[in-house]
Coordinates of C-alpha atoms in Angstrom, one line a residue:
Chain A
D1 CA 33.8 -5.7 -56.9
A2 CA 32.2 -6.1 -60.3
M3 CA 28.6 -7.0 -59.9
V4 CA 25.0 -6.8 -60.9
I5 CA 22.8 -4.7 -58.7
Q6 CA 19.0 -4.7 -58.7
N7 CA 16.8 -2.0 -57.0
P8 CA 14.7 -2.2 -55.1
R9 CA 15.0 -5.6 -53.4
Y10 CA 11.3 -5.5 -52.6
Q11 CA 8.6 -3.7 -54.5
V12 CA 4.9 -3.4 -53.7
T13 CA 2.5 -2.0 -56.2
Q14 CA -1.2 -1.8 -56.7
F15 CA -3.1 -3.9 -59.2
G16 CA -2.9 -2.0 -62.5
K17 CA -0.4 0.6 -61.3
P18 CA 2.7 0.8 -63.5
V19 CA 6.0 -0.2 -61.9
T20 CA 9.6 -0.1 -63.0
L21 CA 12.4 -2.3 -61.8
S22 CA 16.0 -1.4 -62.4
C23 CA 19.3 -3.2 -62.9
S24 CA 22.8 -2.0 -63.2
Q25 CA 26.1 -3.8 -63.9
T26 CA 29.8 -3.0 -63.5
L27 CA 30.9 -6.0 -65.5
N28 CA 30.7 -4.2 -68.9
H29 CA 28.9 -7.3 -70.3
N30 CA 27.3 -7.0 -73.7
V31 CA 24.3 -9.2 -72.9
M32 CA 21.6 -8.4 -70.2
Y33 CA 18.7 -10.6 -69.4
W34 CA 15.4 -10.2 -67.5
Y35 CA 13.9 -13.3 -65.9
Q36 CA 10.7 -13.9 -64.0
Q37 CA 10.8 -16.6 -61.3
K38 CA 7.9 -17.9 -59.4
S39 CA 8.1 -19.9 -56.2
S40 CA 9.9 -23.3 -56.6
Q41 CA 10.3 -22.8 -60.4
A42 CA 13.1 -22.3 -62.8
P43 CA 13.7 -18.8 -64.0
K44 CA 11.7 -17.9 -67.1
L45 CA 13.4 -15.6 -69.6
L46 CA 11.3 -12.5 -70.5
F47 CA 13.7 -10.8 -72.8
H48 CA 17.4 -10.0 -73.4
Y49 CA 19.6 -7.4 -75.0
Y50 CA 22.7 -8.1 -77.0
D51 CA 24.2 -4.6 -76.8
K52 CA 21.2 -2.5 -77.9
D53 CA 19.6 -5.3 -79.9
F54 CA 16.3 -6.3 -78.1
N55 CA 15.1 -9.9 -78.1
N56 CA 11.6 -10.6 -76.8
E57 CA 10.5 -14.1 -75.9
A58 CA 7.5 -15.2 -77.8
D59 CA 5.4 -15.8 -74.7
T60 CA 6.4 -12.7 -72.8
P61 CA 3.2 -10.7 -72.1
D62 CA 2.7 -7.4 -73.9
N63 CA 2.4 -5.9 -70.4
F64 CA 6.1 -6.2 -70.0
Q65 CA 8.6 -3.9 -71.7
S66 CA 12.2 -3.1 -71.3
R67 CA 14.7 -0.3 -71.9
R68 CA 18.5 -0.4 -72.0
P69 CA 19.7 3.2 -72.3
N70 CA 23.4 2.3 -72.0
T71 CA 25.6 -0.7 -71.4
S72 CA 25.3 -0.4 -67.6
F73 CA 21.6 -0.1 -67.1
C74 CA 18.5 -2.0 -67.9
F75 CA 14.9 -1.4 -66.8
L76 CA 11.8 -3.6 -66.7
D77 CA 8.5 -1.8 -67.0
I78 CA 5.3 -3.5 -66.2
R79 CA 2.5 -1.4 -67.5
S80 CA -0.5 -2.7 -65.8
P81 CA 0.5 -5.4 -63.2
G82 CA -1.9 -8.2 -62.5
L83 CA -2.0 -10.5 -59.5
G84 CA -0.3 -13.1 -61.7
D85 CA 2.8 -10.9 -62.1
A86 CA 3.8 -11.2 -58.5
A87 CA 7.1 -12.9 -58.6
M88 CA 10.9 -12.5 -58.2
Y89 CA 12.4 -10.6 -61.1
L90 CA 16.0 -11.4 -61.8
C91 CA 18.5 -9.5 -63.9
A92 CA 21.6 -11.2 -65.3
T93 CA 24.5 -10.4 -67.6
S94 CA 26.9 -12.3 -69.7
T95 CA 29.7 -11.8 -72.3
Q96 CA 28.9 -12.4 -75.9
D97 CA 30.7 -15.7 -76.0
R98 CA 28.2 -17.7 -73.9
Q99 CA 30.1 -17.7 -70.7
P100 CA 28.2 -18.1 -67.4
Q101 CA 25.5 -15.6 -66.5
H102 CA 26.0 -13.3 -63.5
F103 CA 22.8 -12.6 -61.6
G104 CA 21.6 -9.8 -59.3
D105 CA 19.8 -10.7 -56.1
G106 CA 16.5 -9.9 -57.7
T107 CA 13.5 -7.7 -56.9
R108 CA 10.5 -9.4 -55.3
L109 CA 7.4 -7.8 -56.6
S110 CA 4.1 -8.0 -54.7
I111 CA 0.8 -6.8 -56.1
L112 CA -2.0 -5.5 -53.8
Chain B
S1 CA 11.9 -22.5 -71.7
Q2 CA 12.9 -25.7 -70.0
Q3 CA 14.9 -28.3 -71.8
G4 CA 15.3 -31.0 -69.2
E5 CA 14.5 -32.6 -66.0
E6 CA 16.3 -32.6 -62.7
D7 CA 16.0 -35.3 -60.1
P8 CA 15.3 -35.5 -57.4
Q9 CA 13.0 -32.5 -57.0
A10 CA 13.9 -32.4 -53.4
L11 CA 16.7 -34.0 -51.3
S12 CA 17.2 -33.9 -47.6
I13 CA 20.4 -35.3 -46.1
Q14 CA 22.4 -35.1 -42.9
E15 CA 25.3 -32.7 -42.7
G16 CA 28.5 -34.5 -43.7
E17 CA 26.8 -36.8 -46.2
N18 CA 27.3 -36.5 -50.0
A19 CA 24.5 -35.1 -52.2
T20 CA 24.0 -36.1 -55.8
M21 CA 21.7 -34.3 -58.2
N22 CA 21.0 -35.3 -61.8
C23 CA 20.0 -33.4 -64.9
S24 CA 18.9 -34.7 -68.2
Y25 CA 18.6 -32.6 -71.4
K26 CA 17.2 -33.2 -74.9
T27 CA 19.3 -31.6 -77.6
S28 CA 23.0 -31.4 -78.4
I29 CA 25.0 -29.0 -76.3
N30 CA 28.3 -27.2 -76.3
N31 CA 28.3 -26.9 -72.5
L32 CA 26.2 -27.5 -69.4
Q33 CA 26.2 -25.2 -66.4
W34 CA 25.2 -25.7 -62.8
Y35 CA 23.9 -22.8 -60.6
R36 CA 23.0 -22.5 -56.9
Q37 CA 20.2 -20.3 -55.6
N38 CA 19.9 -19.6 -51.9
S39 CA 16.4 -18.7 -50.7
G40 CA 15.4 -15.2 -51.8
R41 CA 18.7 -14.5 -53.6
G42 CA 19.9 -14.6 -57.2
L43 CA 21.5 -17.5 -58.9
V44 CA 25.2 -18.1 -58.6
H45 CA 27.2 -19.9 -61.2
L46 CA 29.0 -23.0 -59.8
I47 CA 30.6 -24.8 -62.7
L48 CA 30.6 -25.1 -66.5
I49 CA 31.5 -28.4 -68.2
R50 CA 32.1 -28.5 -71.9
S51 CA 30.7 -31.2 -74.2
N52 CA 34.1 -32.7 -74.7
E53 CA 34.7 -33.0 -71.0
R54 CA 33.5 -36.0 -68.9
E55 CA 34.3 -34.8 -65.4
K56 CA 35.1 -31.5 -63.7
H57 CA 36.0 -30.6 -60.1
S58 CA 35.7 -27.4 -58.1
G59 CA 36.4 -27.7 -54.4
R60 CA 33.8 -30.1 -52.9
L61 CA 31.8 -30.1 -56.2
R62 CA 32.2 -32.8 -58.8
V63 CA 30.3 -32.6 -62.1
T64 CA 30.0 -35.4 -64.7
L65 CA 28.7 -35.2 -68.2
D66 CA 27.5 -38.1 -70.3
T67 CA 26.6 -36.8 -73.8
S68 CA 25.6 -40.2 -75.0
K69 CA 22.9 -40.3 -72.3
K70 CA 22.3 -36.6 -72.4
S71 CA 22.7 -36.4 -68.7
S72 CA 24.8 -34.7 -66.0
S73 CA 25.2 -35.1 -62.3
L74 CA 26.4 -32.7 -59.6
L75 CA 28.0 -34.3 -56.5
I76 CA 28.5 -32.2 -53.4
T77 CA 30.8 -34.0 -50.9
A78 CA 30.9 -33.6 -47.2
S79 CA 27.8 -31.4 -47.2
R80 CA 27.4 -28.4 -44.9
A81 CA 24.4 -26.5 -43.7
A82 CA 25.4 -23.6 -46.0
D83 CA 24.9 -25.9 -49.0
T84 CA 21.1 -25.7 -48.3
A85 CA 19.8 -24.2 -51.6
S86 CA 18.2 -24.9 -54.9
Y87 CA 20.4 -26.2 -57.6
F88 CA 19.7 -25.7 -61.3
C89 CA 21.3 -27.1 -64.4
A90 CA 21.2 -25.1 -67.6
T91 CA 22.2 -25.8 -71.2
E92 CA 22.8 -23.2 -73.9
G93 CA 20.0 -22.5 -76.3
S94 CA 20.0 -20.3 -79.3
N95 CA 20.8 -16.6 -79.2
Y96 CA 22.7 -16.5 -75.9
Q97 CA 19.9 -17.9 -73.9
L98 CA 20.1 -20.6 -71.2
I99 CA 17.6 -23.4 -71.0
W100 CA 16.9 -24.3 -67.4
G101 CA 16.2 -27.5 -65.6
A102 CA 13.4 -27.5 -63.0
G103 CA 15.9 -27.5 -60.1
T104 CA 16.6 -29.7 -57.1
K105 CA 15.9 -28.3 -53.6
L106 CA 18.6 -29.5 -51.3
I107 CA 18.2 -29.4 -47.5
I108 CA 21.1 -30.2 -45.2
K109 CA 20.0 -31.2 -41.7
P110 CA 22.4 -30.4 -38.9

């Protein structure tokens, strides 16, 4: 089945220690998104790629970076995680014509 | 960014009853989407309604859209325990983004 896969499901890191979250998709969608979601809140868009074109939200911290080496994979790098970065991180994809977004099951990040 | 409001913030009903959630938004739209999120999981797309549509059905789901009032509602009929989840509405923003409502947490009591 075509899908969006996020690894790992749970990630624990230490304060200030870099961490990378990964996302892969078999849908061959042009657009990939990274969201941060804190408890009982709506997802907050961090950035998205339309093919290789990177779009950063204005309020996304500089601490957060992303890479999309090919259509299928996208990575979220958090350079120096702080306690406030503990959250669920969701990856999603869509086609270029604004059809619904398809989400992975997320990576829950904990900061010690 | 969040465009609109959803109400109620939380809703608890008995299994078998109908659940209605409302969403309001601020700007003109081409479509409005509803998503479900089970605890600890990703969001799942439920239904998309276009601005020229007034009502849409999918199984036990019924969505209405009133563009004059900039509002939409999601009705789940004959609720089941498995419907327990958070429900989000979303409208399209610029540049392929979605603008999310704050969500309604639905609890179905057995």
